[in-house]
Coordinates of C-alpha atoms and ligand atoms in Angstrom, one line a residue:
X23 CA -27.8 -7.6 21.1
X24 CA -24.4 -8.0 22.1
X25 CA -21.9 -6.0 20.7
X26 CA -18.9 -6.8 18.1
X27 CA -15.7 -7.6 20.3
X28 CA -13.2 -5.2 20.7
X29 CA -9.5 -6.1 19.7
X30 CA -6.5 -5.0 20.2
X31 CA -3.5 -5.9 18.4
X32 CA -0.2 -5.5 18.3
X33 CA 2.4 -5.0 15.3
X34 CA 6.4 -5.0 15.8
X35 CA 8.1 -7.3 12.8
X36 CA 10.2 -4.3 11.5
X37 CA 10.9 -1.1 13.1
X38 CA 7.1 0.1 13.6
X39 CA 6.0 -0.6 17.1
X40 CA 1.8 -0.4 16.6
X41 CA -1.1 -0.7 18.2
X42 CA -4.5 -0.8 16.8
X43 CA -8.2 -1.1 18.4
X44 CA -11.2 -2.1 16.6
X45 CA -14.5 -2.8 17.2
X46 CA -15.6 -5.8 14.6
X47 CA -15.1 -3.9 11.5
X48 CA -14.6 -0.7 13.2
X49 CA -11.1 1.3 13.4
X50 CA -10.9 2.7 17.4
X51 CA -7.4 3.7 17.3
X52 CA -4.4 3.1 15.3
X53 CA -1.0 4.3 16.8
X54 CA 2.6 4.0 15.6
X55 CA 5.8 4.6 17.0
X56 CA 8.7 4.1 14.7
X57 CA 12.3 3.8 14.7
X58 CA 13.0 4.6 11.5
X59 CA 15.3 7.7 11.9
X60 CA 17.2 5.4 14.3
X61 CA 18.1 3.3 11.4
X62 CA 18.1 6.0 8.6
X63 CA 22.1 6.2 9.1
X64 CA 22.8 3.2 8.4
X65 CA 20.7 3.1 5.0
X66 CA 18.4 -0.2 6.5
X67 CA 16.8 -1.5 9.5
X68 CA 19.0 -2.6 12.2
X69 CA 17.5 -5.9 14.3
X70 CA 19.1 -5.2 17.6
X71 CA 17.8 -1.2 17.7
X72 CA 14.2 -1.8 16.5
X73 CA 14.6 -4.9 19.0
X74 CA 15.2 -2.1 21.5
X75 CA 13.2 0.7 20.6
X76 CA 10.0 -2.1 20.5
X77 CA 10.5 -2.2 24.1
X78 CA 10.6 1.5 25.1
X79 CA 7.9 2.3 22.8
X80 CA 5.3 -0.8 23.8
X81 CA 4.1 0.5 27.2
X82 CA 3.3 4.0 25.5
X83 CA 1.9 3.1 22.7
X84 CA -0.9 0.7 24.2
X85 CA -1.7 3.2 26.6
X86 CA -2.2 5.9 24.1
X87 CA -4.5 3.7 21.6
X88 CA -6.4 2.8 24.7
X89 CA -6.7 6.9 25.5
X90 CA -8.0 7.4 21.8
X91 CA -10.2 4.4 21.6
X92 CA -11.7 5.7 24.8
X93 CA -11.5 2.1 26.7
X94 CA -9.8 0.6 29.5
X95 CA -7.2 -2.8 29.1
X96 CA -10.4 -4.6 30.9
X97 CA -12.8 -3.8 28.4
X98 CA -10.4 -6.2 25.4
X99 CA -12.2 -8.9 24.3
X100 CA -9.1 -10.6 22.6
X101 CA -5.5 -9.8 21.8
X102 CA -4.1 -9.7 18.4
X103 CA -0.6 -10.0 17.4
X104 CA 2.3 -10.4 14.7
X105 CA 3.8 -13.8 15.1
X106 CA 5.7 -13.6 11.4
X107 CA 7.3 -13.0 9.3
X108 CA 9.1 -10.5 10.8
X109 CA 12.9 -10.1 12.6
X110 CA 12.5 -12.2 15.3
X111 CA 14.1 -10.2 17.8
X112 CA 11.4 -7.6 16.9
X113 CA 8.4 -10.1 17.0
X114 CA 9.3 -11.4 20.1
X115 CA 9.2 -8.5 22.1
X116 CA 5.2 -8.1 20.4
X117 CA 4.6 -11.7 21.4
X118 CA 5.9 -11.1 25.1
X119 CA 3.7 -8.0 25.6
X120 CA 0.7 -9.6 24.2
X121 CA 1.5 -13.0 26.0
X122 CA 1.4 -10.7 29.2
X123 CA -1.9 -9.3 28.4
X124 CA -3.5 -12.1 27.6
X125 CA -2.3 -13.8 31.3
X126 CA -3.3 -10.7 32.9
X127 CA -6.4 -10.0 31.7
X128 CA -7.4 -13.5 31.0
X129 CA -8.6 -13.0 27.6
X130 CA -7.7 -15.0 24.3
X131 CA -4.8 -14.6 22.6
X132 CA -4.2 -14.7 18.3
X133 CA -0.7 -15.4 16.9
X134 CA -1.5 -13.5 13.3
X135 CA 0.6 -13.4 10.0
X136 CA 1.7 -10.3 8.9
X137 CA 0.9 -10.6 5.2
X138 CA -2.2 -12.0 5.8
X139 CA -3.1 -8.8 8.2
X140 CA -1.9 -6.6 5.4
X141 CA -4.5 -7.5 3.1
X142 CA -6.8 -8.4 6.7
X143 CA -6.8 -4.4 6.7
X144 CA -9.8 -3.6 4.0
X145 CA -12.1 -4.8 5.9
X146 CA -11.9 -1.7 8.0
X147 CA -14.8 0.4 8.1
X148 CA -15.6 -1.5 4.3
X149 CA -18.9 -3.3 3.4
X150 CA -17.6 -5.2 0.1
X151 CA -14.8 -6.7 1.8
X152 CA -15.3 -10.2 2.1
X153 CA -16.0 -11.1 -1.5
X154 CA -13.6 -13.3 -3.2
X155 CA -10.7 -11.2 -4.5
X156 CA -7.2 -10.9 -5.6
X157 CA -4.9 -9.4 -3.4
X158 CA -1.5 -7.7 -4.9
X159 CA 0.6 -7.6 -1.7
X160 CA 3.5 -5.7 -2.1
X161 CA 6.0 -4.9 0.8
X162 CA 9.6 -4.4 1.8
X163 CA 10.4 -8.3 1.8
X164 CA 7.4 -9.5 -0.3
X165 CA 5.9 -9.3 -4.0
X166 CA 2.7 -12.0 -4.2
X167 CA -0.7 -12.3 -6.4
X168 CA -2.9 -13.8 -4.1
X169 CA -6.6 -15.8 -4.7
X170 CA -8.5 -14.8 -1.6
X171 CA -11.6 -16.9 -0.7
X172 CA -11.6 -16.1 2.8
X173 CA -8.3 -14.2 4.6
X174 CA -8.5 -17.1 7.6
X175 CA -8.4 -20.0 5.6
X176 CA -8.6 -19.9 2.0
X177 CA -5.4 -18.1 0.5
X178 CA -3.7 -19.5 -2.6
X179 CA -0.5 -17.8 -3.6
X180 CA -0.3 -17.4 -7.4
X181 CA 2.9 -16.2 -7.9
X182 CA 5.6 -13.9 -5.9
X183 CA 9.2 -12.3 -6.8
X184 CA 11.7 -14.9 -7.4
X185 CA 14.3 -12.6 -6.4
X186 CA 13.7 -8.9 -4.9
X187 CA 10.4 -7.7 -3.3
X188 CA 8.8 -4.8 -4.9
X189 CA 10.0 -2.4 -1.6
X190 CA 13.4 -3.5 -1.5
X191 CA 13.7 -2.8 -5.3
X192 CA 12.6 0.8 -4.2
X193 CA 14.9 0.9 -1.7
X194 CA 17.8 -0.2 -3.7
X195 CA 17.6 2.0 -6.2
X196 CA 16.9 4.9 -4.4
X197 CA 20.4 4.3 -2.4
X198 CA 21.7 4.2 -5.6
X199 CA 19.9 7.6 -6.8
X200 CA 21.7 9.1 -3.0
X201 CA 18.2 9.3 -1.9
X202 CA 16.5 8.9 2.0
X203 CA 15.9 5.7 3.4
X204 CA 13.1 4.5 3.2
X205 CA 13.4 4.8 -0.4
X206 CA 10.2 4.0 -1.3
X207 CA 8.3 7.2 -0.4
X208 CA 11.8 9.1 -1.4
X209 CA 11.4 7.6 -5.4
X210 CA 8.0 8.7 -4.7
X211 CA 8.2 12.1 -4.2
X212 CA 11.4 12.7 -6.5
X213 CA 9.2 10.8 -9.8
X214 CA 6.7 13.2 -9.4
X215 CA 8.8 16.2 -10.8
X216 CA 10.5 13.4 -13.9
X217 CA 9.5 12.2 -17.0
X218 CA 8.0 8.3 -16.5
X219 CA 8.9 8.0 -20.6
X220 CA 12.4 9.6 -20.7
X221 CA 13.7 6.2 -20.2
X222 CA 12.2 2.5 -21.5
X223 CA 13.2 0.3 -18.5
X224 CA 12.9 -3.5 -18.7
X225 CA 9.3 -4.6 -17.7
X226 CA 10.5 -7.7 -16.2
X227 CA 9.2 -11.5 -16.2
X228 CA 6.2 -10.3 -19.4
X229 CA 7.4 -13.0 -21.8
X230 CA 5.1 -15.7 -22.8
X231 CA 7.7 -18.2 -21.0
X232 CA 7.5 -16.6 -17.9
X233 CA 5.2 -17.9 -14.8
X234 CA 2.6 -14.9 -15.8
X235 CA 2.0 -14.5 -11.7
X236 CA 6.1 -14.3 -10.2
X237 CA 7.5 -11.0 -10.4
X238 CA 11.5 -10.6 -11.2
X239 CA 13.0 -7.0 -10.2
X240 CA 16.6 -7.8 -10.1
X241 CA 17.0 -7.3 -13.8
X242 CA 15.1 -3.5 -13.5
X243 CA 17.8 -2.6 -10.9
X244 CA 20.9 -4.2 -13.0
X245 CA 19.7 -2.1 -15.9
X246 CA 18.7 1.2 -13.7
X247 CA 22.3 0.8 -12.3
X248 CA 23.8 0.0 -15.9
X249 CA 22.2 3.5 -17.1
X250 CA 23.3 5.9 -14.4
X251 CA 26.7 4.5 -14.9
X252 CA 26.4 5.1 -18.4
X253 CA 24.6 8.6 -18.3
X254 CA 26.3 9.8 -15.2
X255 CA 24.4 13.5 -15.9
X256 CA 20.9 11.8 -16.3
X257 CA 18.3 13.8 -14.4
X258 CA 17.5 12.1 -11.4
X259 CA 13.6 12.4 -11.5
X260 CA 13.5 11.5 -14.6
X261 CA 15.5 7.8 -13.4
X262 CA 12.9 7.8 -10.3
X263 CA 10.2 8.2 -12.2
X264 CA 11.1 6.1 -15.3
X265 CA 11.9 3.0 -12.7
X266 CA 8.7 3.7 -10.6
X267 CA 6.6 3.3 -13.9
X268 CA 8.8 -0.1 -15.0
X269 CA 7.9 -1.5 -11.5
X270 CA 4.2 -0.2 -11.3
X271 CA 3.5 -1.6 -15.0
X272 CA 4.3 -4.7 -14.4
X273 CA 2.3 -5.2 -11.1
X274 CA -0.6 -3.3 -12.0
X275 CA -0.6 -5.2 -15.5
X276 CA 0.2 -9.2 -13.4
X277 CA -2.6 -8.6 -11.4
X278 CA -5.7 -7.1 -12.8
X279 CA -4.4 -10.4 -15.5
X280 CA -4.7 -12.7 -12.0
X281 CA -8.5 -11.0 -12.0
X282 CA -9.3 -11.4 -15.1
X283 CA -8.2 -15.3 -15.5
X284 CA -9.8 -16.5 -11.9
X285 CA -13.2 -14.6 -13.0
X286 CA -12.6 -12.5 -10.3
X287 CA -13.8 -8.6 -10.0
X288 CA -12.5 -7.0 -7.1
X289 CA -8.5 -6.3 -6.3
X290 CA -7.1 -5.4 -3.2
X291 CA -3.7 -4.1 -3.0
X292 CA -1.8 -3.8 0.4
X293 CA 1.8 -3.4 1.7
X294 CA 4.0 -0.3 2.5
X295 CA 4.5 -0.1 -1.6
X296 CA 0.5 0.4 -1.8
X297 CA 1.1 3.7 -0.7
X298 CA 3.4 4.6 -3.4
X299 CA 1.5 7.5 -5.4
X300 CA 1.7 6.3 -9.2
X301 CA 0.5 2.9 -8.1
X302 CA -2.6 3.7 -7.0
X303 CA -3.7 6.3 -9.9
X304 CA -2.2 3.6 -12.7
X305 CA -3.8 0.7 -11.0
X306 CA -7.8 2.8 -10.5
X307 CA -7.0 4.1 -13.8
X308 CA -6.6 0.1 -15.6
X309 CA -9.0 -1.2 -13.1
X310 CA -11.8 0.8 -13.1
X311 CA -11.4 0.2 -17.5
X312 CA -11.6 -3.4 -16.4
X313 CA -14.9 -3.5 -14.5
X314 CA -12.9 -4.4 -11.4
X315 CA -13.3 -3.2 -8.5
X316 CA -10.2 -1.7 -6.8
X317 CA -9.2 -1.3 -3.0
X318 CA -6.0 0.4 -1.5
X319 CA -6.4 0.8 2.2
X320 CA -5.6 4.7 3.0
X321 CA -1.7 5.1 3.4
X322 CA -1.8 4.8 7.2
X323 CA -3.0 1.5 7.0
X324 CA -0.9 0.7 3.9
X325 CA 2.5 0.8 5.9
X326 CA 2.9 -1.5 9.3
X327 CA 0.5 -0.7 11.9
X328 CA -1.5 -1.9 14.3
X329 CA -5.0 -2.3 13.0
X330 CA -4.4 -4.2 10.6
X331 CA -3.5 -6.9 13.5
X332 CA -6.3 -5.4 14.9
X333 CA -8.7 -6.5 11.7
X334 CA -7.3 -10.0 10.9
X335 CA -7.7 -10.9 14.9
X336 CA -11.5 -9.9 14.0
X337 CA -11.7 -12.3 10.8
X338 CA -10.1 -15.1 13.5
X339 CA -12.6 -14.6 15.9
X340 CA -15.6 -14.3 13.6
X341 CA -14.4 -17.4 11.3
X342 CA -14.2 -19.4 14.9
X343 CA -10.7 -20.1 15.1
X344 CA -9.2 -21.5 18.2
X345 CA -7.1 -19.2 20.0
X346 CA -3.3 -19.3 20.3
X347 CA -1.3 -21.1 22.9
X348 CA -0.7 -17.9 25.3
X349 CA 3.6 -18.0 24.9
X350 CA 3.4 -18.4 21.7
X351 CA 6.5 -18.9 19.0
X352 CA 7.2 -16.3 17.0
X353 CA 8.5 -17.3 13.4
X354 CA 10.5 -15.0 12.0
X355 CA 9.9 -16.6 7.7
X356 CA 6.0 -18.0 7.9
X357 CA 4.4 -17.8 5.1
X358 CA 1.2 -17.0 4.0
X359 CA 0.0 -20.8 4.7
X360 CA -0.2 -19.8 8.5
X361 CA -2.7 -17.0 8.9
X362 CA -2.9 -17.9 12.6
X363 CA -0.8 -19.6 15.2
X364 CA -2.1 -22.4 17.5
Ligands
LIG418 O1 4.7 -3.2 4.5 P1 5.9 -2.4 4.9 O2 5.6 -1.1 5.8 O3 6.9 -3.3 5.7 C1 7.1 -4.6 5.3 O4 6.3 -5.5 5.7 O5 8.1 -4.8 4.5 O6 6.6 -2.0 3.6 C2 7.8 -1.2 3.6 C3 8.2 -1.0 2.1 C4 9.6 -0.3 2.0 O7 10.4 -1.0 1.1 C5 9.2 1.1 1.5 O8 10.3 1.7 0.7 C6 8.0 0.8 0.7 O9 7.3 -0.1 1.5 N1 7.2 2.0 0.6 C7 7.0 2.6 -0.7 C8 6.2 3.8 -0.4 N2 6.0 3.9 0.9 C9 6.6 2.8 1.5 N3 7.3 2.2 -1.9 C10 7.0 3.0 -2.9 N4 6.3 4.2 -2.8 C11 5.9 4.6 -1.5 N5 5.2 5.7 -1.4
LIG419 ZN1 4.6 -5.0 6.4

């Protein structure tokens, strides 16, 4: 019997540069390089340095997954890679290297999108994980309920943010709060010594008006800001946590409602802000009262890496999808409607 083809794939649309190797559904390796304290300074990503540090890091990094995965560049079967969204300057130095490895060794090539590889992740070492399902994706640029039939062609979005992703709230507030950058994991860690109830923020878009499935955090961080303003002496974990909850509420609350109104049972929620701490025990907690089942890949995987290129290169190739043209564009605002490039 011949075995499940081993993928490598390659992840560089923000300041991560990752590499991941799996085996079908098997994680091999997963290594990240990251850039972040580079950009810490100036309180965001700068293009031109991850642009940069993508292309010191690259060589390194697919030599040490192939090291842990125990393989040699000969024995890839195909090559995986982030083609969008992403900064471009950042995806095209992923899209050059794996161009190059695809002329080199002569083996197929997969443009993948990045959203769709952050959900593509749960099928890692995961038996359940091609049942329909709804997907809560929530990252630094996006905030969308998805319908999931199959993660290579059957993705309806059913609502996203209309103004700030769920991340980028985090971030913003916690530059507001003088925390680190990334903010996200900052809030995190600060809410766990606050009070979630000391303060009622708005839970917003909940109306009956409202779209039930788009998200809206731009009135949350007007009325975070508004308070410490107000209540300059306000404990800070108390504000971290209280804004955490408002933003965890809601997206726990819009999606398990997705479930429940598509007759679906099983939720997956992916993206860097899956790993936040309060998300995950609020969202097994409701969940698990629903009689859904709930998936959160394990924080490594929740952040950018590389397996998760890795696993939505394996859906491509087991769904039959044509490879990409070797060369291939990178596009730095796809959305979710191109899961791979041709
Ligand atoms: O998916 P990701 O690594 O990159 C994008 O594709 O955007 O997500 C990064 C975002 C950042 O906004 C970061 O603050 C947020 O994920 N994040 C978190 C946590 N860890 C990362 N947000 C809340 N709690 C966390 N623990
Ligand atoms: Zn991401």
């Amino acid at each position: 019997m011949k075995s499940e083809p081993l993928v490598l794939g390659i992840e560089t649309s923000c300041d991560e540069t990752a590499v991941g190797i799996v085996r079908g559904r098997v994680l091999l390796a997963n290594v990240i390089s990251t850039s972040v304290e580079e950009h810490a300074k100036f309180g965001g990503v700068v293009p031109e340095i991850a642009s940069r540090a993508h292309l010191e890091a690259m060589q390194p990094t697919i030599a040490g997954a192939l090291k842990i995965a125990g393989v040699a560049l000969s024995d890839i079967d195909a090559f995986g890679v982030t083609a969008g969204p992403g900064l471009i300057g950042a995806l095209v130095v992923g899209t050059s290297a794996a161009s190059g490895l695809s002329l080199a060794t002569g083996k197929p090539l997969f443009g993948v999108n990045h959203l769709s590889s952050h959900v593509a992740v749960d099928i890692l070492d995961n038996e359940s994980a091609l049942r329909p399902s709804i997907g809560l994706l929530v990252s630094g640029g996006h905030s969308s309920i998805l319908r999931i039939g199959d993660m290579v062609s059957d993705v309806e979005t059913l609502g996203a943010t209309i103004d700030d992703a769920a991340g980028e709230a985090f971030d913003k507030i916690a530059r507001i709060l003088e925390l680190d950058f990334p903010g996200g994991p900052a809030i995190d860690r600060l809410a766990k010594s606050g009070d979630a109830t000391a303060i009622d923020f708005p839970r917003g878009l909940t109306r009956p008006s409202d779209n039930p499935w788009d998200f809206s955090f731009s009135g949350l961080k007007t009325a975070v800001s508004r308070y410490i303003q107000s209540a300059p002496s306000a404990v800070k974990a108390d504000i971290a946590a209280s804004f955490q909850e408002a933003v965890v509420d809601v997206l726990v609350t819009k999606a398990l409602a997705a479930a429940a109104s598509c007759g679906i049972d099983r939720l997956v929620i992916a993206g860097g802000v899956a790993a936040n701490s309060r998300l995950r025990e609020l969202a097994t907690a409701r969940a698990t009262a629903q009689g859904v089942e709930l998936r959160i890949p394990p924080m490594a995987l929740c952040t950018d890496n590389g397996a998760m290129v890795a696993a939505m290169t394996s859906l491509a190739l087991s769904a039959g999808a044509a490879p990409s043209a070797v060369g291939l564009g990178a596009d730095s605002t796809s959305g979710l409607e191109r899961a791979i490039w041709r």
